[in-house]
Every structure is written in structure tokens, then in C-alpha cells.
Short mmCIF file of C-alpha atoms in Angstrom, two decimals:
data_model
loop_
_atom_site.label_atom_id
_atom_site.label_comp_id
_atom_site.label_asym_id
_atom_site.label_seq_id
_atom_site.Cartn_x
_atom_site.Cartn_y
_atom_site.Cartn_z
CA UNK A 16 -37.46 -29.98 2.01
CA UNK A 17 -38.84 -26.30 1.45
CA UNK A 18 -36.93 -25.11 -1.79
CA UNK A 19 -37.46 -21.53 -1.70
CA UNK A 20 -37.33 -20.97 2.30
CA UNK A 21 -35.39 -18.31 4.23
CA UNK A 22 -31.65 -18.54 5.10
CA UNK A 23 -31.04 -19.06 9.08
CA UNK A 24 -28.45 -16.95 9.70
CA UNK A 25 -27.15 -17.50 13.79
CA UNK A 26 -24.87 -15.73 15.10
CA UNK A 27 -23.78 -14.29 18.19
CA UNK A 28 -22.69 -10.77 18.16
CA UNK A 29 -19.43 -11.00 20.42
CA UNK A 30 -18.44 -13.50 16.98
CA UNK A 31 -16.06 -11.40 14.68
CA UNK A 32 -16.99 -13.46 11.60
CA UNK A 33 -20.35 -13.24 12.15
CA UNK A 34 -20.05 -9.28 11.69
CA UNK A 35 -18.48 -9.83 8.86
CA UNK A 36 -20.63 -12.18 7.63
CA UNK A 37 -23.39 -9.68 8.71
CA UNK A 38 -21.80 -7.31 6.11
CA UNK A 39 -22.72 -9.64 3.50
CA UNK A 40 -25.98 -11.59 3.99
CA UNK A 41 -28.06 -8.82 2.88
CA UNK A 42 -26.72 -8.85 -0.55
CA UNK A 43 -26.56 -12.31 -0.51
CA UNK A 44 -30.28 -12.78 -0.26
CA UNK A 45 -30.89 -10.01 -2.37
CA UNK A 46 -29.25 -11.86 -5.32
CA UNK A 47 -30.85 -15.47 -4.65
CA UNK A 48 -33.70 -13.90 -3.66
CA UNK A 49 -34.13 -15.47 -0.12
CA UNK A 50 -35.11 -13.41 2.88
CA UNK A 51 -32.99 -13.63 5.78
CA UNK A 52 -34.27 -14.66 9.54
CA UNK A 53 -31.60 -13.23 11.60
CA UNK A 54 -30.59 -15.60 15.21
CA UNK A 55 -28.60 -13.90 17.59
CA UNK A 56 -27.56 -16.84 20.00
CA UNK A 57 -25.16 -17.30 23.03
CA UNK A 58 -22.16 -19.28 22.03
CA UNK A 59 -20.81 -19.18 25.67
CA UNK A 60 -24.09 -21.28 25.91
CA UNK A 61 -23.03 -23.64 22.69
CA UNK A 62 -19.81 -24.35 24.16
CA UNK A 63 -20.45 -25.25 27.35
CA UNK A 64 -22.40 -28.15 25.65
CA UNK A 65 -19.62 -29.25 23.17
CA UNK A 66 -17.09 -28.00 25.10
CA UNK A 67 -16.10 -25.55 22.63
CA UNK A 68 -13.75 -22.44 23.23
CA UNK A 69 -13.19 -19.11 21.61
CA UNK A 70 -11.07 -19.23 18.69
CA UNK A 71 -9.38 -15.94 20.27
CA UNK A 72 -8.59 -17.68 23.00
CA UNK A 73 -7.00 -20.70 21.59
CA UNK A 74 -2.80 -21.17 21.39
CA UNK A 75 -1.56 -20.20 17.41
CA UNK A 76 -5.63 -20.42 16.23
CA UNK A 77 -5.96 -16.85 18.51
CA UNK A 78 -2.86 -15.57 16.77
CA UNK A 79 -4.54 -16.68 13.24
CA UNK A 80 -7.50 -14.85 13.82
CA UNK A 81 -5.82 -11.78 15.09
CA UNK A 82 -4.60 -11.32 11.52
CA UNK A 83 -6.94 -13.11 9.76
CA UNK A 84 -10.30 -10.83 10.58
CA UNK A 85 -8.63 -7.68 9.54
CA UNK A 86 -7.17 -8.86 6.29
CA UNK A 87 -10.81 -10.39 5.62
CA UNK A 88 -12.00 -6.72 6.34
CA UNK A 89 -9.66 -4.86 4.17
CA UNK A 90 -10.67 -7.15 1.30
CA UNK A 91 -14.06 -6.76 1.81
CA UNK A 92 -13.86 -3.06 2.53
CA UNK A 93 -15.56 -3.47 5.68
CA UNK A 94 -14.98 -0.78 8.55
CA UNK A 95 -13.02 -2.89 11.34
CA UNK A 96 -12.35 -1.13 15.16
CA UNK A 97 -8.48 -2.46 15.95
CA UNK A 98 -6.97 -3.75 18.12
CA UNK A 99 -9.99 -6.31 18.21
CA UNK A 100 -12.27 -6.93 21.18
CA UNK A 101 -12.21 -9.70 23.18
CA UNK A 102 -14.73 -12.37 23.32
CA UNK A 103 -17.53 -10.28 25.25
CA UNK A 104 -21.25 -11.53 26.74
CA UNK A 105 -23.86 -10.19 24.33
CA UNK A 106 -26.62 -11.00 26.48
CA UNK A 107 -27.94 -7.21 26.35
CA UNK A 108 -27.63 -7.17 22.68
CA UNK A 109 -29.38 -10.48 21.97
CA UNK A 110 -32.62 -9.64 24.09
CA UNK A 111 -32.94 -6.22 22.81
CA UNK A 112 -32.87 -8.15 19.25
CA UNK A 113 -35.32 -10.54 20.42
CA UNK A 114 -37.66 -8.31 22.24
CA UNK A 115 -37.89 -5.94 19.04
CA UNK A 116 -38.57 -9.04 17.20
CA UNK A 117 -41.41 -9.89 19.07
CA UNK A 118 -42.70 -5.88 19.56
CA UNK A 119 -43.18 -5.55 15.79
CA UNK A 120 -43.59 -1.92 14.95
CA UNK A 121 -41.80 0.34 12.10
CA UNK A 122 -38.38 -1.17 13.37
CA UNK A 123 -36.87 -4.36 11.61
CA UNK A 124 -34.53 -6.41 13.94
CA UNK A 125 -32.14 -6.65 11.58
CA UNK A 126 -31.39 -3.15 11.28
CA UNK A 127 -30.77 -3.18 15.27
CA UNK A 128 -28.69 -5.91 14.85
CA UNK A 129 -26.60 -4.35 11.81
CA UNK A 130 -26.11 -1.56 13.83
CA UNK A 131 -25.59 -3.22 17.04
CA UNK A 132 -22.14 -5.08 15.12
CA UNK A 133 -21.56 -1.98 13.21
CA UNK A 134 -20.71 -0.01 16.92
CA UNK A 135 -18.83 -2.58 18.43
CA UNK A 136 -16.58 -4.24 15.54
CA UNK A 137 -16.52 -1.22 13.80
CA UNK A 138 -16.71 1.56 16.53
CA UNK A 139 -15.30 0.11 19.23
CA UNK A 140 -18.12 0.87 21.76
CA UNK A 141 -18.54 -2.33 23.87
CA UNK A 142 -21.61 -3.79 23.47
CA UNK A 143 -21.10 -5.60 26.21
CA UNK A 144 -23.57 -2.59 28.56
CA UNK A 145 -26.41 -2.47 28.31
CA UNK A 146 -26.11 1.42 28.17
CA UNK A 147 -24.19 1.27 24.78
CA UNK A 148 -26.73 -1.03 23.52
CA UNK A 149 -29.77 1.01 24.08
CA UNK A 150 -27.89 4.10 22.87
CA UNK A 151 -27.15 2.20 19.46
CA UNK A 152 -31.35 1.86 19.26
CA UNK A 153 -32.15 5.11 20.23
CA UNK A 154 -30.04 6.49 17.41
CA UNK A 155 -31.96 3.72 14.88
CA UNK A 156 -35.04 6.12 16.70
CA UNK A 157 -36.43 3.13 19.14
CA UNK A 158 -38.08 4.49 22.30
CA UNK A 159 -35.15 3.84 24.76
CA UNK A 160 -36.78 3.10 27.64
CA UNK A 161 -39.37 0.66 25.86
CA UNK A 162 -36.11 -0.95 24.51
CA UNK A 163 -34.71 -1.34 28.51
CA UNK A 164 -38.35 -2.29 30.10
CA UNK A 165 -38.35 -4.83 27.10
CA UNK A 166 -34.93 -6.34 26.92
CA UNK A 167 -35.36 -7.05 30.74
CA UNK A 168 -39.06 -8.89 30.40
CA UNK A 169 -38.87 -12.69 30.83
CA UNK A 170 -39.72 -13.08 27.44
CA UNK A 171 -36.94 -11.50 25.84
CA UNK A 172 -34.98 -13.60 27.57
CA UNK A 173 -36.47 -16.65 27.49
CA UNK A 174 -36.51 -16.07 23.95
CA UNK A 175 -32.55 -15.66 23.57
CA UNK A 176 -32.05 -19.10 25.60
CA UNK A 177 -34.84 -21.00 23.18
CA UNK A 178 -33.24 -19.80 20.48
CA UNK A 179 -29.65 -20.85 21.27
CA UNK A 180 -31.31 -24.16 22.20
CA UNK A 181 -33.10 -24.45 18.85
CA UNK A 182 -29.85 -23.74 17.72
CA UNK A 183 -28.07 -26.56 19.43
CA UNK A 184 -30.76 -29.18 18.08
CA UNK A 185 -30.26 -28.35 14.75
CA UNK A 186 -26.04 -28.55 14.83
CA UNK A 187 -25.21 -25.64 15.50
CA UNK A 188 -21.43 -24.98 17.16
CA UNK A 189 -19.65 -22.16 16.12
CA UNK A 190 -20.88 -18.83 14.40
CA UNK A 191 -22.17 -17.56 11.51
CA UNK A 192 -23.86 -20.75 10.81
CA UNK A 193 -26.00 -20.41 7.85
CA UNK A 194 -29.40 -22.98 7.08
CA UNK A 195 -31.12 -22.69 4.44
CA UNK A 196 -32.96 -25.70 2.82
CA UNK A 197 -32.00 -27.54 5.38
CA UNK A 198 -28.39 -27.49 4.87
CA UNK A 199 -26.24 -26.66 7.37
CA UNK A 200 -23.29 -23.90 6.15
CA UNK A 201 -20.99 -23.47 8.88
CA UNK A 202 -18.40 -19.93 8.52
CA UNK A 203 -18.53 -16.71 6.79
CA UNK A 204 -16.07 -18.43 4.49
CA UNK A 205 -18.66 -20.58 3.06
CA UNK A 206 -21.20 -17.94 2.59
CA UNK A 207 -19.88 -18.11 -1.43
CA UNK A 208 -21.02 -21.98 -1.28
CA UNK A 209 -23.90 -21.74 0.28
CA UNK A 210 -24.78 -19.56 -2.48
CA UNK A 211 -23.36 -21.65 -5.58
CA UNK A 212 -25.67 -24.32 -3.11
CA UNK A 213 -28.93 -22.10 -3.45
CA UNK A 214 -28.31 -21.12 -7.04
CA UNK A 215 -27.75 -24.57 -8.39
CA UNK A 216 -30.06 -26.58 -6.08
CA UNK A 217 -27.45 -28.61 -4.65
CA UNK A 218 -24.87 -31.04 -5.30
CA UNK B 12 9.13 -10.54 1.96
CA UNK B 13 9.75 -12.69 -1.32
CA UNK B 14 7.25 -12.05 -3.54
CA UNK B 15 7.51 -15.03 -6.30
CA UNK B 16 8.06 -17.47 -3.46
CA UNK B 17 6.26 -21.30 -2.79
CA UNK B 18 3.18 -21.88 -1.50
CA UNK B 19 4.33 -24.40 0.89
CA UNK B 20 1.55 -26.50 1.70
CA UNK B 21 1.63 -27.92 5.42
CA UNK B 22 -0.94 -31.10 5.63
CA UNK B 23 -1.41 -34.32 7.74
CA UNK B 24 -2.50 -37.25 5.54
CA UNK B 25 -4.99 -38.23 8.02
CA UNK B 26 -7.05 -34.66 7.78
CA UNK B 27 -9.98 -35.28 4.83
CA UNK B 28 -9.87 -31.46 4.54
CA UNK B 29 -6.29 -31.93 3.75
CA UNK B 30 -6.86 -34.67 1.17
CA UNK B 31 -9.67 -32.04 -1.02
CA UNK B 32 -7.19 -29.56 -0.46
CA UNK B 33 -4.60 -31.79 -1.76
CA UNK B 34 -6.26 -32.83 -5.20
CA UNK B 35 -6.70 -28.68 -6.05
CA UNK B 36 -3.53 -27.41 -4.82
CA UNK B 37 -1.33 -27.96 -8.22
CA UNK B 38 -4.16 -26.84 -10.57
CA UNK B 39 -4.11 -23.82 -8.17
CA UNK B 40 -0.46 -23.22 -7.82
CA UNK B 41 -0.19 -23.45 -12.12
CA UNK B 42 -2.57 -20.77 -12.81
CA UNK B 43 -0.40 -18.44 -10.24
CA UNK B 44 2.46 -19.86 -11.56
CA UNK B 45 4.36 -21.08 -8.40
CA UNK B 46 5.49 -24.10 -6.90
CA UNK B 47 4.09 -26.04 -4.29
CA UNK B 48 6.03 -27.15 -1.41
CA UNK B 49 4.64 -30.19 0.01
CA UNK B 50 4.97 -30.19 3.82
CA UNK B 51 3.28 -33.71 5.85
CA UNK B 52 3.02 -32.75 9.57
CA UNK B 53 1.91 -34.84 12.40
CA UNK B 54 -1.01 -33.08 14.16
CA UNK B 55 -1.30 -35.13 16.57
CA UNK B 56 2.39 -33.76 17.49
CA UNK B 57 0.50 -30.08 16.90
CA UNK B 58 -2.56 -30.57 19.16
CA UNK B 59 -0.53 -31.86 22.22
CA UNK B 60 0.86 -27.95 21.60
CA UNK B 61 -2.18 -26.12 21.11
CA UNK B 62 -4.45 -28.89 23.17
CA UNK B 63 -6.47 -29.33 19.86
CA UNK B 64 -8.70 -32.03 19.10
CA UNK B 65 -9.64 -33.90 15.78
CA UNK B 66 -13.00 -31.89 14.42
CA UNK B 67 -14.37 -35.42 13.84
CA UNK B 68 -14.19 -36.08 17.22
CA UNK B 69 -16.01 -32.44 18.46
CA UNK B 70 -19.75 -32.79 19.70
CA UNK B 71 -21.93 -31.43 16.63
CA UNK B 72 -18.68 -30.24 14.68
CA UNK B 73 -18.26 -34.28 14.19
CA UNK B 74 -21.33 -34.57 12.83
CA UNK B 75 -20.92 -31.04 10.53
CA UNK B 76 -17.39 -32.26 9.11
CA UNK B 77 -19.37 -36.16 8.06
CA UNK B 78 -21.62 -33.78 6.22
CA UNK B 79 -19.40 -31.22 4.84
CA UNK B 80 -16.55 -33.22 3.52
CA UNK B 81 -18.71 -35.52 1.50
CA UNK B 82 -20.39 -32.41 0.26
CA UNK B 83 -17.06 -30.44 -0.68
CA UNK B 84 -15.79 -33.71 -2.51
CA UNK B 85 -19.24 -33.95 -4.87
CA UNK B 86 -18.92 -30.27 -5.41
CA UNK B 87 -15.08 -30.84 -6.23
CA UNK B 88 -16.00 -34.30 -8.70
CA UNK B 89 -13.67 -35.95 -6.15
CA UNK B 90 -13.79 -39.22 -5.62
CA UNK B 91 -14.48 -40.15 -1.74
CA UNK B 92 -14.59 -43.86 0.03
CA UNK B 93 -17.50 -43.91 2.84
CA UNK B 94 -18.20 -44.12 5.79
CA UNK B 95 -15.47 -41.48 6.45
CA UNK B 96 -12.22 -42.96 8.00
CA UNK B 97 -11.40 -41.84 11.84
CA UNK B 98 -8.50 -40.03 12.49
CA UNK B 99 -5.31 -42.49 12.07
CA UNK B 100 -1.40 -42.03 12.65
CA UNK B 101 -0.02 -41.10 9.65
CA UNK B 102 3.36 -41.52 10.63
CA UNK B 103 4.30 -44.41 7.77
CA UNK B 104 3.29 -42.10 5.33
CA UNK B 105 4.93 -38.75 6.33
CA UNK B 106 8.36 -41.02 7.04
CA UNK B 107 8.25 -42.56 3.50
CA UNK B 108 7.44 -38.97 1.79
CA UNK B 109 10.33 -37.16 3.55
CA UNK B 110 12.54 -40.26 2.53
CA UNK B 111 11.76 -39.71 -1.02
CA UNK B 112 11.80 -36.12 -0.51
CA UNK B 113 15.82 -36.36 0.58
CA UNK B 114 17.05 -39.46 -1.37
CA UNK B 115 16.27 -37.60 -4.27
CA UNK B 116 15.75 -39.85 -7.70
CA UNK B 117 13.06 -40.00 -10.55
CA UNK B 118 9.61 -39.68 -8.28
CA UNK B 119 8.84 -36.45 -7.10
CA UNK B 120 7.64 -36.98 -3.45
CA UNK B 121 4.27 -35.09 -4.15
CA UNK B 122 3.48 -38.03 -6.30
CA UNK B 123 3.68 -40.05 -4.04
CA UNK B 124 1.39 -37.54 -1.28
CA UNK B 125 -0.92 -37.64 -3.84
CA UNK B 126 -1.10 -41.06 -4.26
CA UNK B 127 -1.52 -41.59 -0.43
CA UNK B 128 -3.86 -39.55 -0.09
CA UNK B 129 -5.81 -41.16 -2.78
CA UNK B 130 -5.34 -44.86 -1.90
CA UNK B 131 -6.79 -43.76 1.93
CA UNK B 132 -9.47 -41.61 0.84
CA UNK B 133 -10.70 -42.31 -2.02
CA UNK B 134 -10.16 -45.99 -2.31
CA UNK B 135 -10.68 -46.55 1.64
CA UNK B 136 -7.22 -48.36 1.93
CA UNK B 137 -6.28 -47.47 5.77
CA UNK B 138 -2.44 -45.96 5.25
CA UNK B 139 -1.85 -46.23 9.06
CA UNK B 140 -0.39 -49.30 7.91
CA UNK B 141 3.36 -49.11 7.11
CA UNK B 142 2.34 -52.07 4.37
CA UNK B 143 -0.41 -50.30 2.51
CA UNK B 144 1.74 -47.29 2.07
CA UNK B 145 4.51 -49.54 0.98
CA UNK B 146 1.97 -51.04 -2.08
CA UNK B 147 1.16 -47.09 -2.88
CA UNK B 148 4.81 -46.71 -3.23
CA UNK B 149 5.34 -49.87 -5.42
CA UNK B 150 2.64 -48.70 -7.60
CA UNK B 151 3.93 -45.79 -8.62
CA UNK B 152 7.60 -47.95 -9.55
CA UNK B 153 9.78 -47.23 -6.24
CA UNK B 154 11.56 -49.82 -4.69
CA UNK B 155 9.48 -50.92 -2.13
CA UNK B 156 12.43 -52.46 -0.23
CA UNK B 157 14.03 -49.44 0.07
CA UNK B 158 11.43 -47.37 0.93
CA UNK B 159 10.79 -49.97 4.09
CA UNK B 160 14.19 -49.38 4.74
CA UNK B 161 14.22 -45.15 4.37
CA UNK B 162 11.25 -44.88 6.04
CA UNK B 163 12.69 -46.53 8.84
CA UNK B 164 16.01 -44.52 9.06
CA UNK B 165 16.26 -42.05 11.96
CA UNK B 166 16.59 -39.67 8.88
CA UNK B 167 13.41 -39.54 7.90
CA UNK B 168 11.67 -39.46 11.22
CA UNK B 169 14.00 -36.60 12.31
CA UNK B 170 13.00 -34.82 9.10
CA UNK B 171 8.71 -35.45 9.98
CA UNK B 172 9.35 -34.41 13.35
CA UNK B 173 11.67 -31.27 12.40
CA UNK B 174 8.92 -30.35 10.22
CA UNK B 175 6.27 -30.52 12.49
CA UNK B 176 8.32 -28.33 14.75
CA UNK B 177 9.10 -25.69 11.69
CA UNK B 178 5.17 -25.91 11.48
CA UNK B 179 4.84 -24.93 14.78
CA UNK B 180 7.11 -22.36 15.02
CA UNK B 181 4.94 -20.92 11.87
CA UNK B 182 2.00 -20.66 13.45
CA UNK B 183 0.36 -23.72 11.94
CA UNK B 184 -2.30 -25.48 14.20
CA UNK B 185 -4.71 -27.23 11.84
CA UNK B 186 -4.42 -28.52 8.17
CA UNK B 187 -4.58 -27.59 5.93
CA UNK B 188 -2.50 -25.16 5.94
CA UNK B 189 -0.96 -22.88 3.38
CA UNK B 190 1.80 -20.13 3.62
CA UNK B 191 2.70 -17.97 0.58
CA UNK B 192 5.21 -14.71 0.60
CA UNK B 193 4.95 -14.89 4.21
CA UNK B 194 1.30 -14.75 4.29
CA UNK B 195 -0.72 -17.59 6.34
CA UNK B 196 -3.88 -19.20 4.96
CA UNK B 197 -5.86 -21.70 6.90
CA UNK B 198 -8.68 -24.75 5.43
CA UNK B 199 -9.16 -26.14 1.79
CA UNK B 200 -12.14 -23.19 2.34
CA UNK B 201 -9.48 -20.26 2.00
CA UNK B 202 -7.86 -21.52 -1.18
CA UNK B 203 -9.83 -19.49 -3.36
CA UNK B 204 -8.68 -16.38 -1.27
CA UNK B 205 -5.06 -17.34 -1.07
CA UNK B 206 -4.95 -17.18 -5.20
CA UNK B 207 -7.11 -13.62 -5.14
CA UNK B 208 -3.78 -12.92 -2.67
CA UNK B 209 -1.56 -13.95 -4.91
CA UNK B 210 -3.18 -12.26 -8.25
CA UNK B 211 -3.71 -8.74 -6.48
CA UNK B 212 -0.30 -8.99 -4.32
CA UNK B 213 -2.57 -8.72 -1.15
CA UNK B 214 -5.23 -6.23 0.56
#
């Protein structure tokens, strides 16, 4: 077991939680000084393995979340675009990610990522098109049409489907869903355990 | 909107979520200063509504929950029988607490939740069995005669059902499940947010 390793943070970007959560991690890290590998993966993918569904989508659970997400927002002080947006295929947004990821350069994925949940949960813009999506990059000052050539090579996209397997293999079946020293943290309302967890080496 | 109300506390004895939540909830509800409302449910009765299914019996989330739980408890210093029990009809129990609950007397019916959900999870005893909740009862003095005989009265399964129903109507669809001055809180994980809610009146 590493003991000073990276937090795994998946998440898919149509996942409400997971922009909240994606509010948070940062600081997170930054006070158990851990750096953050950021995941992006295809729950649509996840579920049809463990035949999961959208919370949104469930009877009473959709309802729940409907309030729940904002009231999380407002006590968080976290910008939140109402009425919410429905569960929505992020495709676009996870193989730009991934293709930055594997460009390197002066750009951090995570900061395309932040922003890329900042537009849509926050914003409203539907980051569903691939349009909005490479507008969101251009702003961060990406080359937009190194961002489209890239997010539609084979690798990007292999890249988003390995990654949601990898994900699979190691548990994963809802998002955020937090590793880090190789304990699984499932939900943005266990991001304050999974930190007692990394300050106090465990239980 | 009351705002000194109960935090009525909706549970099924045969959620382990339910059970940590359960051996919190009073030290919780003293420092807030309000009472608890103890509410069994049958979700079972629930998931035929919202076509739920157990978590212990979801691909991955299963294997998450056999984790987590025993995890939680250590955290918590609560005591936890292994393997983890499956899923089990709790309908003995939930009949003989809502007997108490309306034949008044000496023994608050929370004791006796309590002690249910002790004698199942922590001690392993399997309280599908009419006769194991029947020694729980004994042991805290009732008269185990006639709590066989309340629990058996069309009273008392009216008054499980009639609550699962109320639960229903409220929105509820997992356990636990907490409502306070109107305000909905879902999982043992959201406690700690439900007494912020209290102290600050809300966000």
C-alpha cells in the first residue's frame, strides 16, 4: 500500500455531485498534501455493467436530488445553473480531457475540466456539443482546432473507454468516487472521511 | 414550517446503514435539543414503489457497502457481527415496536429499536425470527407473551404498513432517512449536515 500516493478522483461530468465535489478536491489535497489525478469516465458505460440508473431518473430518489444538489450548493457557496440539467453524454468533454492529458503543454487537465463543470452546472451551457466544449478551452487559451483534431483521434477516445474500464475493475459504480491508498470513497459526501482517513492513516 | 419540531427518523431494521445511524441519532438529537421520532418502515414495501433494490445486492455497490459499513462502524467504535447479514424481513420487529409504541407503558419503544438493532447487528442474532425478537423484548423486562400477542394484532401491522405508506407519501425511498422542520435528509452520511441544518436554521 503506497502511503503518500495521489487521490483518484473519477467522475463523469454529466454527475452533479461530482461538480460539486470538483469544487472541493483542490483544497482538499492542498491541506493533506496529496495531488489529485483527475478521471473523467462514462457512467452510461458503468451502468450498463451493473445495471445502474441515474439517480435523476429514479421515482422519489430523482425528487431527492432535485432539492438536495442545490441546498448542498448554497451551503457550500458554490455557483449552481437551476433548474438542473438532465443526465447528458459527456463524451466530448471526456476526450478533450483526455487528449489534453496526453498533449502535455502549458495547459493542466484539470483546469479544462474545472472549467468544463463550471459552464455547464454553473452556466448552463450544455456540454453536451462539442461546440460548447471547445469554446470553454479556447477561453482557458487552448488552440481550438488542436483541441477538435485531438478530441476526435482514436486515442482520445480509446483513452476515455480504458479509463472507465480501469474504473470498473477497481469498483467503481457511481460518481465522484474517490481512491486514494487504496481505499475506495464512494460520494462527495464522504469527501470529509476520506480526509479524517488520509489524516489519521486509517481506521 | 415548525421550527423546534422532531427529527423523525424513518429506518428498516434490516438496513446496516440504518443500524450506525441508529446508535448516533440520540447523542445527535441531545446536542440540538430535539426529540427523535422513531419511524421502522418496510423497504421492501418501498422498493416495489420506486423498483429499488437492496445496495448489498447491486454489482460492485455490494461489494462497496461490505467494505464501507465495516469501515463506518470502526470509525464509529461500534460494535459489528461479521460476515455482514443479507437483507432479511424485518416485519417481527417493526410489528412488535409499533405495538409498544401504541400500548403505551414503562419501555419507550426506541429501547427496544435499539436493542434490535443491536442483538442483529452487533451480536449476529438473525431478528427475521419472530422468536429472537421476542428474547430482545424479554431482556429488556416486557412481557414476552404479550408482545407475541401485540405483535400479532391487526393493530400493529396496520400501524407498520400505514407508516410505510406515510413514508412514501414523504418522499422516503432508502434508509436511513431523516426529516426535520420539513426538511429531508438521506444516509447515516448526511447526519452531520442535518445538525449544521438544525444549528444555522438552514442555507
Amino acid at each position: 500500500m503506497q502511503v503518500t500516493g495521489p487521490i483518484h478522483f473519477y467522475f463523469d461530468f454529466a454527475s452533479p455531485y461530482a461538480y460539486l465535489a470538483a469544487t472541493q478536491i483542490d483544497a482538499l489535497a492542498a491541506r493533506v498534501d496529496r495531488p489529485v489525478h483527475w478521471r473523467p469516465i462514462l457512467l452510461g458505460v458503468v451502468f450498463k455493467v451493473t445495471q445502474g440508473v441515474p439517480n435523476l431518473h429514479k421515482p422519489l430518489q430523482g425528487d431527492y436530488l432535485r432539492h438536495d444538489v442545490p441546498r448542498c450548493a448554497r451551503r457550500l457557496g458554490v455557483p449552481l445553473h437551476q433548474p438542473l440539467a438532465s443526465p447528458f453524454a459527456s463524451l466530448a468533454a471526456g476526450r478533450a480531457f483526455y487528449w489534453l492529458d496526453q498533449a502535455g503543454g502549458d495547459h493542466a487537465p484539470s483546469a479544462l475540466a474545472r472549467a468544463i463543470f463550471h459552464a455547464h452546472w454553473a452556466e448552463g451551457r450544455d456540454m453536451a456539443l462539442p461546440e460548447n466544449v471547445l469554446d470553454v478551452a479556447a477561453s482557458l487559451g487552448l488552440d481550438r482546432m488542436a483541441v477538435e483534431a485531438g478530441m476526435n483521434e482514436p486515442a482520445a477516445k480509446d483513452r476515455l473507454r480504458e479509463e472507465t474500464e480501469k474504473a470498473l475493475a477497481h469498483g467503481v459504480f457511481g460518481a465522484p468516487f474517490f481512491y486514494v491508498d487504496g481505499e475506495p470513497f464512494w460520494g462527495a459526501d464522504r469527501m470529509g472521511q476520506m480526509e479524517d482517513w488520509i489524516r489519521e492513516g486509517g481506521w
